[in-house]
Coordinates of N, CA and C in Angstrom, one line a residue:
X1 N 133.0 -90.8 114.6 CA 134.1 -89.9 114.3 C 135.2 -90.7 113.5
X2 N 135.4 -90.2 112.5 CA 136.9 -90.7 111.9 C 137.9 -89.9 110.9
X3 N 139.0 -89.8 111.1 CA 140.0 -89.0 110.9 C 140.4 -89.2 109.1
X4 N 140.5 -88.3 108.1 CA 140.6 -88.3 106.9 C 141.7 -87.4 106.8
X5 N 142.7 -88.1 106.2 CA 143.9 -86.8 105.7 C 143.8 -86.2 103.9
X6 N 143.4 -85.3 104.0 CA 143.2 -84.5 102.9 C 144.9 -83.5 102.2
X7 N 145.8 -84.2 101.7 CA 146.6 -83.0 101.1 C 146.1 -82.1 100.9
X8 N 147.1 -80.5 100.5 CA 147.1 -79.6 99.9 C 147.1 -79.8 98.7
X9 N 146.5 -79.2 97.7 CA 146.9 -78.9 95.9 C 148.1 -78.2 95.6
X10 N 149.2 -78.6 95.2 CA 150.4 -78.1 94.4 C 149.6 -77.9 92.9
X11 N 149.9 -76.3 92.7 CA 149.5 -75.7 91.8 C 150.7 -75.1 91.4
X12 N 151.4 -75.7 90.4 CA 152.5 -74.5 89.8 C 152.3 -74.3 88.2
X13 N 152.8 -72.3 88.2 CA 152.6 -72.1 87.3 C 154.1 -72.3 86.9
X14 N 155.0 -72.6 85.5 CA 156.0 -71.9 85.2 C 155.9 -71.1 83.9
X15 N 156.9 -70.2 84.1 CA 156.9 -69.3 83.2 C 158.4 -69.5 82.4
X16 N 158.2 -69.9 81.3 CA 159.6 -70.9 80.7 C 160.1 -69.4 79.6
X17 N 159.5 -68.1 79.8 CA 160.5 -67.4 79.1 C 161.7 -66.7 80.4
X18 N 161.4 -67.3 81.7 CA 162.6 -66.8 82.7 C 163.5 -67.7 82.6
X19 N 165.3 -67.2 81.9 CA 166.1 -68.0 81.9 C 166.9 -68.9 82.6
X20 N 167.2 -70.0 82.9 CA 168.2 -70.2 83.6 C 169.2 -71.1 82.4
X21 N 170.3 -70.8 83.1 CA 171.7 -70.8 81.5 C 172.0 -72.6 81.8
X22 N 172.4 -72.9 80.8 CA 172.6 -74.1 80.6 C 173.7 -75.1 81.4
X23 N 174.1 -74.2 82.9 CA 175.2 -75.5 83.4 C 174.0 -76.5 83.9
X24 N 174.8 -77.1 84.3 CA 174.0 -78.5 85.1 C 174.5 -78.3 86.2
X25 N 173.4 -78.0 87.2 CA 173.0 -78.0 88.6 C 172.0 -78.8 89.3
X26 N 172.2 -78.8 90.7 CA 171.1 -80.0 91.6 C 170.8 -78.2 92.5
X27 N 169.6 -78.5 92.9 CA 169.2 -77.3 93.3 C 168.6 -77.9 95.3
X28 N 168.1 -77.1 96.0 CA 167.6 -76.5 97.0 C 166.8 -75.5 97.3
X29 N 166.4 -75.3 97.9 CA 165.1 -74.2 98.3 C 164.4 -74.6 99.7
X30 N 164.5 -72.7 100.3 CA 163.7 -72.8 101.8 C 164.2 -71.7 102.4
X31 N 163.9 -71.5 103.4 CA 164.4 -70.3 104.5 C 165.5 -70.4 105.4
X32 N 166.2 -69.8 105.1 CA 167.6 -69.7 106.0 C 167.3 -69.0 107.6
X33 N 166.2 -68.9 108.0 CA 166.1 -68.1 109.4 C 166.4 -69.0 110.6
X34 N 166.1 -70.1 110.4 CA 166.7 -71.3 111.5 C 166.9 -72.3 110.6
X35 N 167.9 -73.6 111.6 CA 168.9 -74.0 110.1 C 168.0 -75.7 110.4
X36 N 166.7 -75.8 110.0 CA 165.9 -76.8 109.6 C 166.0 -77.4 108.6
X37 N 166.4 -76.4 107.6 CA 167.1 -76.9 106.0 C 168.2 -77.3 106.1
X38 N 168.9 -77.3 106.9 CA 170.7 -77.6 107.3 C 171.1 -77.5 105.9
X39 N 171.3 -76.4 105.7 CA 172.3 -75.9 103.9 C 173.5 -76.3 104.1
X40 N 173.9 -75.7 105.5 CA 175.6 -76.6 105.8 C 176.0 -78.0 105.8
X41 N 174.9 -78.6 106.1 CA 174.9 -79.9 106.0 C 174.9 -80.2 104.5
X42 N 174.3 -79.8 103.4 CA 174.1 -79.6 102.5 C 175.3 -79.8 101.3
X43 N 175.7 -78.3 101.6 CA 176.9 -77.5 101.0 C 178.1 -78.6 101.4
X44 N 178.5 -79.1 102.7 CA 179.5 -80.3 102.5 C 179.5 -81.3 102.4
X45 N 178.4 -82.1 101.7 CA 178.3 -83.5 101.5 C 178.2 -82.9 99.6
X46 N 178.0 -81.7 99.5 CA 177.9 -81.7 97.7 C 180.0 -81.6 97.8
X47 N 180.8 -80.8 99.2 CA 182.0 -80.5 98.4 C 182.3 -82.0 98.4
X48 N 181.9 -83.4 99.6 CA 182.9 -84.7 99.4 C 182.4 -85.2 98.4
X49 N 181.2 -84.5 97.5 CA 180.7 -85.5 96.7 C 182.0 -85.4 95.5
X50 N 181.5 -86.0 94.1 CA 181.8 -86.1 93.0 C 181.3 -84.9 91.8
X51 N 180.5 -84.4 92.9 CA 179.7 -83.4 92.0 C 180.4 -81.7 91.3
X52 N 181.5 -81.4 92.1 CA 182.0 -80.2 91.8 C 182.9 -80.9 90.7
X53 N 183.5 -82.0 90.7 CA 184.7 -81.9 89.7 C 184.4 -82.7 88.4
X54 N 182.7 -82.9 88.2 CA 181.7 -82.9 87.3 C 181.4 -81.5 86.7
X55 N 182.0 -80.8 87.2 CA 180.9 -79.0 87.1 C 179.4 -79.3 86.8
X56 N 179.2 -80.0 88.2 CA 177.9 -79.7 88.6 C 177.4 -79.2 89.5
X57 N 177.1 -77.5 89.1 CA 176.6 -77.1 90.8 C 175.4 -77.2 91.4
X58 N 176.0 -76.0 92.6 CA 174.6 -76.8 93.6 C 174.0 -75.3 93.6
X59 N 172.9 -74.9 93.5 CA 172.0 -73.4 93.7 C 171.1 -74.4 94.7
X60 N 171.1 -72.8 95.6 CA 170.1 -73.2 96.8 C 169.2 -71.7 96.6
X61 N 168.2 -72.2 96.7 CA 167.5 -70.8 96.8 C 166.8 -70.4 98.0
X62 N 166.8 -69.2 98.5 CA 166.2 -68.9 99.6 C 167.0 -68.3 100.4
X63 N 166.3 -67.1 101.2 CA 166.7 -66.3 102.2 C 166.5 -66.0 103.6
X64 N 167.4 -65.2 104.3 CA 167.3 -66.0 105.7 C 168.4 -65.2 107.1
X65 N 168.3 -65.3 108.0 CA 169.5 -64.9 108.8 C 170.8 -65.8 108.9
X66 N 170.8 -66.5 108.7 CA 171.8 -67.4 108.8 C 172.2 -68.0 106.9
X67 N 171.8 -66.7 106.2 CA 172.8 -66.9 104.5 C 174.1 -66.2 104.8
X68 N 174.4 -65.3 105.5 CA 175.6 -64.8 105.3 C 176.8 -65.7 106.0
X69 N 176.6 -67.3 107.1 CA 176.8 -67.8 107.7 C 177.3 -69.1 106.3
X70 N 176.2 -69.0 105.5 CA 176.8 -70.4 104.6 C 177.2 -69.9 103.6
X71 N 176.8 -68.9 103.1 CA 178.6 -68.2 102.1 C 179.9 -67.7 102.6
X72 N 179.8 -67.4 104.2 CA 181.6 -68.2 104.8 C 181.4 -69.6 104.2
X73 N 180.8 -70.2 104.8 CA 181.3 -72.0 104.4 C 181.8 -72.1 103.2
X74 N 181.1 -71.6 101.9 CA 181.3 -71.8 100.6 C 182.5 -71.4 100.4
X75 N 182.9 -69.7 101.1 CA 184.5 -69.7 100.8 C 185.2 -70.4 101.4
X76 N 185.2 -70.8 102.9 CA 185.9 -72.0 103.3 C 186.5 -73.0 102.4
X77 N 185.0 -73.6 101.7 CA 185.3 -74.7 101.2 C 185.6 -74.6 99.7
X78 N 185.9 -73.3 99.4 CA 186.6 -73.1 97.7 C 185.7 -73.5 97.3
X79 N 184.5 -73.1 97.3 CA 183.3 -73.4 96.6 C 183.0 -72.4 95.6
X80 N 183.2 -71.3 95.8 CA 183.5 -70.0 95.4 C 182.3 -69.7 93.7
X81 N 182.8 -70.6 92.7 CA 182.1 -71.1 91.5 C 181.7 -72.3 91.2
X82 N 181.4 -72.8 92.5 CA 180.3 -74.1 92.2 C 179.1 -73.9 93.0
X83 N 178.8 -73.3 94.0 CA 177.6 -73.0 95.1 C 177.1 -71.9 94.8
X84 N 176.0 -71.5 94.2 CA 175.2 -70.2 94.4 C 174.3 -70.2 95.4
X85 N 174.5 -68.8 96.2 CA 173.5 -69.0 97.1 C 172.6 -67.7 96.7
X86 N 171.1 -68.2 95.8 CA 170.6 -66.8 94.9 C 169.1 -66.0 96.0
X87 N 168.8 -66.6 97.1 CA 168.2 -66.0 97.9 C 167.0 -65.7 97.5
X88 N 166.1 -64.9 97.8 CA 164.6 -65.4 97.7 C 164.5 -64.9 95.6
X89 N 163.5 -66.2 95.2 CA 163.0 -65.9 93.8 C 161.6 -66.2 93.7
X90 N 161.2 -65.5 93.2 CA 159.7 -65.2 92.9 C 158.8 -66.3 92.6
X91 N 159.7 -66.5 91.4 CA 159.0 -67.4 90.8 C 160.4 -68.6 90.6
X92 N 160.3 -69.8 91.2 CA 161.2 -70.4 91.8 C 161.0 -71.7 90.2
X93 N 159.9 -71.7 89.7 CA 159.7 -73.2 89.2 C 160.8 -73.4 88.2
X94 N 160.7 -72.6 87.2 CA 162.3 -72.6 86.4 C 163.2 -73.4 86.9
X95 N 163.5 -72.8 87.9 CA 165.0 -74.0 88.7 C 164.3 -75.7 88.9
X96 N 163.6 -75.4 89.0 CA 163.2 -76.4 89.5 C 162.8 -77.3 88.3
X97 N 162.1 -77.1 87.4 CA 162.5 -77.6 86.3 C 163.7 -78.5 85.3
X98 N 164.6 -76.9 85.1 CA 165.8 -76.9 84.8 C 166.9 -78.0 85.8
X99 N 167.2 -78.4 87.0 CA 167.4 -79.3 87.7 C 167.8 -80.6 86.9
X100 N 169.1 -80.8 87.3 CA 169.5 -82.2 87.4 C 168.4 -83.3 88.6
X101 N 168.3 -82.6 89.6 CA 167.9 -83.4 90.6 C 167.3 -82.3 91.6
X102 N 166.9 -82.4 92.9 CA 166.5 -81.6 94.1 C 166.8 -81.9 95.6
X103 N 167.4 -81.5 96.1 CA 168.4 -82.2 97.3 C 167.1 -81.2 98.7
X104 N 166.8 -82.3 100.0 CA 166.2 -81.8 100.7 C 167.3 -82.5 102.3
X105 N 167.5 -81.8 103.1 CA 168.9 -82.2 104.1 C 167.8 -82.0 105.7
X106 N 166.3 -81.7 105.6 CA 165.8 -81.2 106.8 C 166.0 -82.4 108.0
X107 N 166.0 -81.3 108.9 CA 165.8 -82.2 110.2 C 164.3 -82.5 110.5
X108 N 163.3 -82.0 110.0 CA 162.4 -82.3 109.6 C 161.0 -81.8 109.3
X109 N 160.5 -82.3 108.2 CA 159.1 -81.5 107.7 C 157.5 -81.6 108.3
X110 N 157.2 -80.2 108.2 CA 155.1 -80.8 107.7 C 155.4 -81.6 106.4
X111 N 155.6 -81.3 105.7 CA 155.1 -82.0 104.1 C 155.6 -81.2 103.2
X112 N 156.9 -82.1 102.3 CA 157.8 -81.6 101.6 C 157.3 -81.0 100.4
X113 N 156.7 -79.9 100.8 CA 156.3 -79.1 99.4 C 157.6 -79.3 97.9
X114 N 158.8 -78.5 98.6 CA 159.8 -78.6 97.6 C 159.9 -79.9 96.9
X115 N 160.1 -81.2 97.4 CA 159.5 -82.5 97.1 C 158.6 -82.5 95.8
X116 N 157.4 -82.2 96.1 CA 156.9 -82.3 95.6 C 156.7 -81.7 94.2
X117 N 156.9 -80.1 94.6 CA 157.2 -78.6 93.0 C 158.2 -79.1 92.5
X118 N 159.6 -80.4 92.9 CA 160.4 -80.5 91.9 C 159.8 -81.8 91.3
X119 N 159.1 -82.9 91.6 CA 158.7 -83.9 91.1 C 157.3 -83.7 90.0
X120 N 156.3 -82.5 90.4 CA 155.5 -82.1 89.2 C 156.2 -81.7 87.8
X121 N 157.4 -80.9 87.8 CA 158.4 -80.7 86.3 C 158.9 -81.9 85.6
X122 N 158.6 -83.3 86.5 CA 159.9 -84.2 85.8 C 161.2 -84.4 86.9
X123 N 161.6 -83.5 87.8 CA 162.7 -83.5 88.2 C 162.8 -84.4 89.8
X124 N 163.7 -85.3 89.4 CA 163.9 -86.4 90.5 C 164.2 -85.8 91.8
X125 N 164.1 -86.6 93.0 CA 164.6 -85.7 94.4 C 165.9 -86.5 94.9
X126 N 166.4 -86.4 96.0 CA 167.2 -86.6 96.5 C 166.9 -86.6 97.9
X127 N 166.8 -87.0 99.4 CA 165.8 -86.1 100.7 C 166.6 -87.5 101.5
X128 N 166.6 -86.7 103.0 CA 166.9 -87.6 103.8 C 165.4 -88.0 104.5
X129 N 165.3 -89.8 104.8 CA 164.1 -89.8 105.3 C 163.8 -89.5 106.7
X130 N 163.8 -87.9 106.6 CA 163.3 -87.3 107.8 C 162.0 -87.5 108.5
X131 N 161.3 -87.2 109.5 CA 160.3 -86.9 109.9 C 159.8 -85.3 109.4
X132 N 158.5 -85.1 108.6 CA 157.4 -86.3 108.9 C 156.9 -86.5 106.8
X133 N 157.7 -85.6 106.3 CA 157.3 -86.1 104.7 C 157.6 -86.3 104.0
X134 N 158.7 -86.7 103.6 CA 159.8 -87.5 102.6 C 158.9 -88.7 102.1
X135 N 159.4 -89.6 103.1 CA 158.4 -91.1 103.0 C 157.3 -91.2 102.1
X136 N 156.3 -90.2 102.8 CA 155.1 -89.5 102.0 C 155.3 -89.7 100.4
X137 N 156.5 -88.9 99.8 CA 156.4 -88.4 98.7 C 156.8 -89.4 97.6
X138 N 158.4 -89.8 98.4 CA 159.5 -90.6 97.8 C 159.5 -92.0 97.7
X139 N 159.3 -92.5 97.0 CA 159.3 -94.4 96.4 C 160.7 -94.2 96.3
X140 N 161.3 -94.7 97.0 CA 163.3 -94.9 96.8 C 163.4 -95.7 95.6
X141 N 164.6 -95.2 95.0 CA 165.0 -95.8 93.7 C 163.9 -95.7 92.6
X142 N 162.9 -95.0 93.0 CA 161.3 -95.0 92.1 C 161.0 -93.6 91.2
X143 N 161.3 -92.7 92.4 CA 160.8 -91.1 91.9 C 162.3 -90.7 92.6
X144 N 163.3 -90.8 92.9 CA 164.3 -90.3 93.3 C 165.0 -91.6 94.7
X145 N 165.9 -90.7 95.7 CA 166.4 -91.4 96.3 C 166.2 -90.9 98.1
X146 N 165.7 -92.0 98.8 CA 165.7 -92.0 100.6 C 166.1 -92.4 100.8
X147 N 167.5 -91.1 101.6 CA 168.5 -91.5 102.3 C 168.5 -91.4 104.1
X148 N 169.1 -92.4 104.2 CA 169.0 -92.7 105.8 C 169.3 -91.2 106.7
X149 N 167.9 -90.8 107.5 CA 167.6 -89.9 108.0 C 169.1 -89.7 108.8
X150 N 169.8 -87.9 108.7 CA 170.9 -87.2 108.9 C 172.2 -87.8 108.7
X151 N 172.3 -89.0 108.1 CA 173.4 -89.6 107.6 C 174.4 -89.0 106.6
X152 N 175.2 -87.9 107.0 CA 175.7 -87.4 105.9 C 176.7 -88.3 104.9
X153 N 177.0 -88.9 105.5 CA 177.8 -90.1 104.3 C 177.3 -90.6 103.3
X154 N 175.9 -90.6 104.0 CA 175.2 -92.1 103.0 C 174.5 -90.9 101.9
X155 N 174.5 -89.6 102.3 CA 173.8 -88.4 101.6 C 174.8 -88.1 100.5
X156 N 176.1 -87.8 100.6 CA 177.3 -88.5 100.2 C 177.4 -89.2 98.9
X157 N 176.7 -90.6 98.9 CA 176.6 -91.9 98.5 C 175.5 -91.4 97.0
X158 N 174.4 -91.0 97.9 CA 173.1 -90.4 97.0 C 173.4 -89.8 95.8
X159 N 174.2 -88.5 96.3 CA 173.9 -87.8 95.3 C 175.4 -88.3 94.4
X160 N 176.3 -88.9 94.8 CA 177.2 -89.7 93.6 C 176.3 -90.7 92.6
X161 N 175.4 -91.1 93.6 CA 174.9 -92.5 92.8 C 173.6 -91.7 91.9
X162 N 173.3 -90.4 92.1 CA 171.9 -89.8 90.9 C 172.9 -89.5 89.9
X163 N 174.2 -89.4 90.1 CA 175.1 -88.5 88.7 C 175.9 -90.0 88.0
X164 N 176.1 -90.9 88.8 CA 176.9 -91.4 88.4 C 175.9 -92.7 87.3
X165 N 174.6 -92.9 88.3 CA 173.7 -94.5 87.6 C 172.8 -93.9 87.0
X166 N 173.4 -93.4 85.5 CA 172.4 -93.4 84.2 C 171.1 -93.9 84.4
X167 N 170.9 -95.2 84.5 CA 170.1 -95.7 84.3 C 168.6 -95.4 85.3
X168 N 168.8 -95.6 87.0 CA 168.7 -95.3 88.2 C 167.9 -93.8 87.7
X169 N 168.9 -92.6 87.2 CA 168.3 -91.8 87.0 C 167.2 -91.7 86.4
X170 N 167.7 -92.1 85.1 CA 166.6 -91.9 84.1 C 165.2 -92.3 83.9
X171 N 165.1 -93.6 85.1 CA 163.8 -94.4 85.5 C 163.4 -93.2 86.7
X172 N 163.8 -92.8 87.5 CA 163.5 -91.6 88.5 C 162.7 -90.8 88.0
X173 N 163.4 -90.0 86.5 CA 163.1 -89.2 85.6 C 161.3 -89.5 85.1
X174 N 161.6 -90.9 84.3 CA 160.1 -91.3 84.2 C 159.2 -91.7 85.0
X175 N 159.5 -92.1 86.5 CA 158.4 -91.9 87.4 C 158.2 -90.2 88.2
X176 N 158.5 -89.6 87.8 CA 158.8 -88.2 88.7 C 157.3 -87.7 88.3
X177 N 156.4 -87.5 87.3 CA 155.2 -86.6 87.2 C 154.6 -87.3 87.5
X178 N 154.4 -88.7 87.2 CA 153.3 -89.5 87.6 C 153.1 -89.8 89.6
X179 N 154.0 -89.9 89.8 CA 154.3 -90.2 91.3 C 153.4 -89.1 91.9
X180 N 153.2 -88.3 91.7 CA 152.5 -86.6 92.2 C 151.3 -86.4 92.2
X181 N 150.8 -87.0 90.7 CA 149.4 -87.0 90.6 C 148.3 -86.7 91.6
X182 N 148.5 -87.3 92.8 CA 147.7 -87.8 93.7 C 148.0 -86.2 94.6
X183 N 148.7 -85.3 94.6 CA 148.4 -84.3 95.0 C 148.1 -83.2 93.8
X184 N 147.8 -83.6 92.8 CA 147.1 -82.2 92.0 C 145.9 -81.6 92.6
X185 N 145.6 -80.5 91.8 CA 144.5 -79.5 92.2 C 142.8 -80.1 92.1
X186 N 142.8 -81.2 90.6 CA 141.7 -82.1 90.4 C 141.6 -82.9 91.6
X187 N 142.5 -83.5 92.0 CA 142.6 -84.9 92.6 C 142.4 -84.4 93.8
X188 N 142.7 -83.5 94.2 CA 142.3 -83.0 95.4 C 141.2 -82.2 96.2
X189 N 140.7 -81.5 94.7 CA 139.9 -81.1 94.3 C 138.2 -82.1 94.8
X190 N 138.5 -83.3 94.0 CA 137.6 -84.7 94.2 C 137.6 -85.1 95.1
X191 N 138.5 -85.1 95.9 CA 138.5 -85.7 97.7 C 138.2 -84.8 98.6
X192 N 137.7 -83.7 98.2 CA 137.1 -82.7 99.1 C 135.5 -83.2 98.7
X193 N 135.5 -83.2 97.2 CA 133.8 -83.5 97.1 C 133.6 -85.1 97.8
X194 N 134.5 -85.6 97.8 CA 134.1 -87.0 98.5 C 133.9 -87.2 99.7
X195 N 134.4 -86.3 100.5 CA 134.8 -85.9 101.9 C 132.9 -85.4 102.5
X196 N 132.9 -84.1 101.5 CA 131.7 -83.7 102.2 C 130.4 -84.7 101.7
X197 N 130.9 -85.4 100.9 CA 129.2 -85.8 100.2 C 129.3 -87.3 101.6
X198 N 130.4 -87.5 102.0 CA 130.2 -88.3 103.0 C 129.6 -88.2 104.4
X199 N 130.0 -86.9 104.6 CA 129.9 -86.5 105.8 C 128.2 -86.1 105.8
X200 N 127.8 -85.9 104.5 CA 126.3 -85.0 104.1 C 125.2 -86.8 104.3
X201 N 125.9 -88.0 103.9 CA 124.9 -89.3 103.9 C 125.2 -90.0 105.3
X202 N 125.8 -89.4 106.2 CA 126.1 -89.5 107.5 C 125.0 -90.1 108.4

């Protein structure tokens, strides 16, 4: 008997005639029904960041019982025209794309899909190293940045340091598609055929 971990295939389509307008934003995505995503945690480490008085916002996408709960916060925190909270989208890849960066705040994952659909376009992450798939995805300082699991300070730290170190970024930027490879639809595709032709000379 022995145990084989086989990823899923991330298969995305985008469809680049859906617009998204030219500010610069760091994006989010997930379900607001229980707060696993912690958006609040989120939404206040972007207001101590540096990032609003850059006019850089933050869109989070995704819907939930607990959205009407983080657009109080947003008026709270005069966020008013820097936080969009755009709630469920169909076809999500566009943002994801378009992205400065991808911020993930969970208390913790199966396996950071979002992670991942932002690092297939090119676009760097940002993720606390939660349990159980961040680590998985993220080379720190490589394909984006892992930050010390629920640390909001150091999350803080992160997302000042993707806007602020050019350089940092831009090397993120060029490992971001390649880092992924290893869960495409071929690649995964092949480790199924490898999987059974093993089990078949058994």
């Amino acid at each position: 008997e022995f145990v084989k971990t086989i990823y899923n295939p991330i298969n995305t389509v985008s469809d680049d005639t859906i617009a998204v307008n030219n500010e610069k934003y760091i994006l989010a995505a997930g379900s607001m029904n229980k707060n696993i995503k912690q958006f609040d945690v989120l939404i206040k480490a972007y207001s101590q960041s540096i990032l609003p008085q850059k006019n850089i916002k933050l869109i989070i996408i995704g819907d939930g019982l607990l959205r009407p709960k983080w657009e109080v916060l947003v008026q709270e925190l005069g966020l008013q025209n820097k936080v969009e909270l755009k709630g469920f989208i169909e076809n999500p890849f566009p943002y994801f794309k378009n992205a400065l960066f991808t911020v993930l705040t969970s208390k913790y994952e199966g396996f950071g899909y979002v992670l991942v659909e932002s690092l297939v376009f090119g676009t760097p992450v940002v993720s606390y190293d939660c349990p159980h798939g961040p680590a998985e995805i993220i080379k720190d300082q490589n394909n984006g940045l892992l930050v010390e699991n629920q640390s909001q300070e150091k999350l803080v730290v992160a997302l000042n340091e993707m806007v602020e170190n050019q350089e940092l970024y831009n090397y993120c930027i060029a490992n971001a598609k390649a880092s992924v490879e290893k869960f495409s639809l071929t690649k995964i595709g092949a480790e199924w055929l490898d999987y059974f032709e093993e089990i078949k000379n058994k």
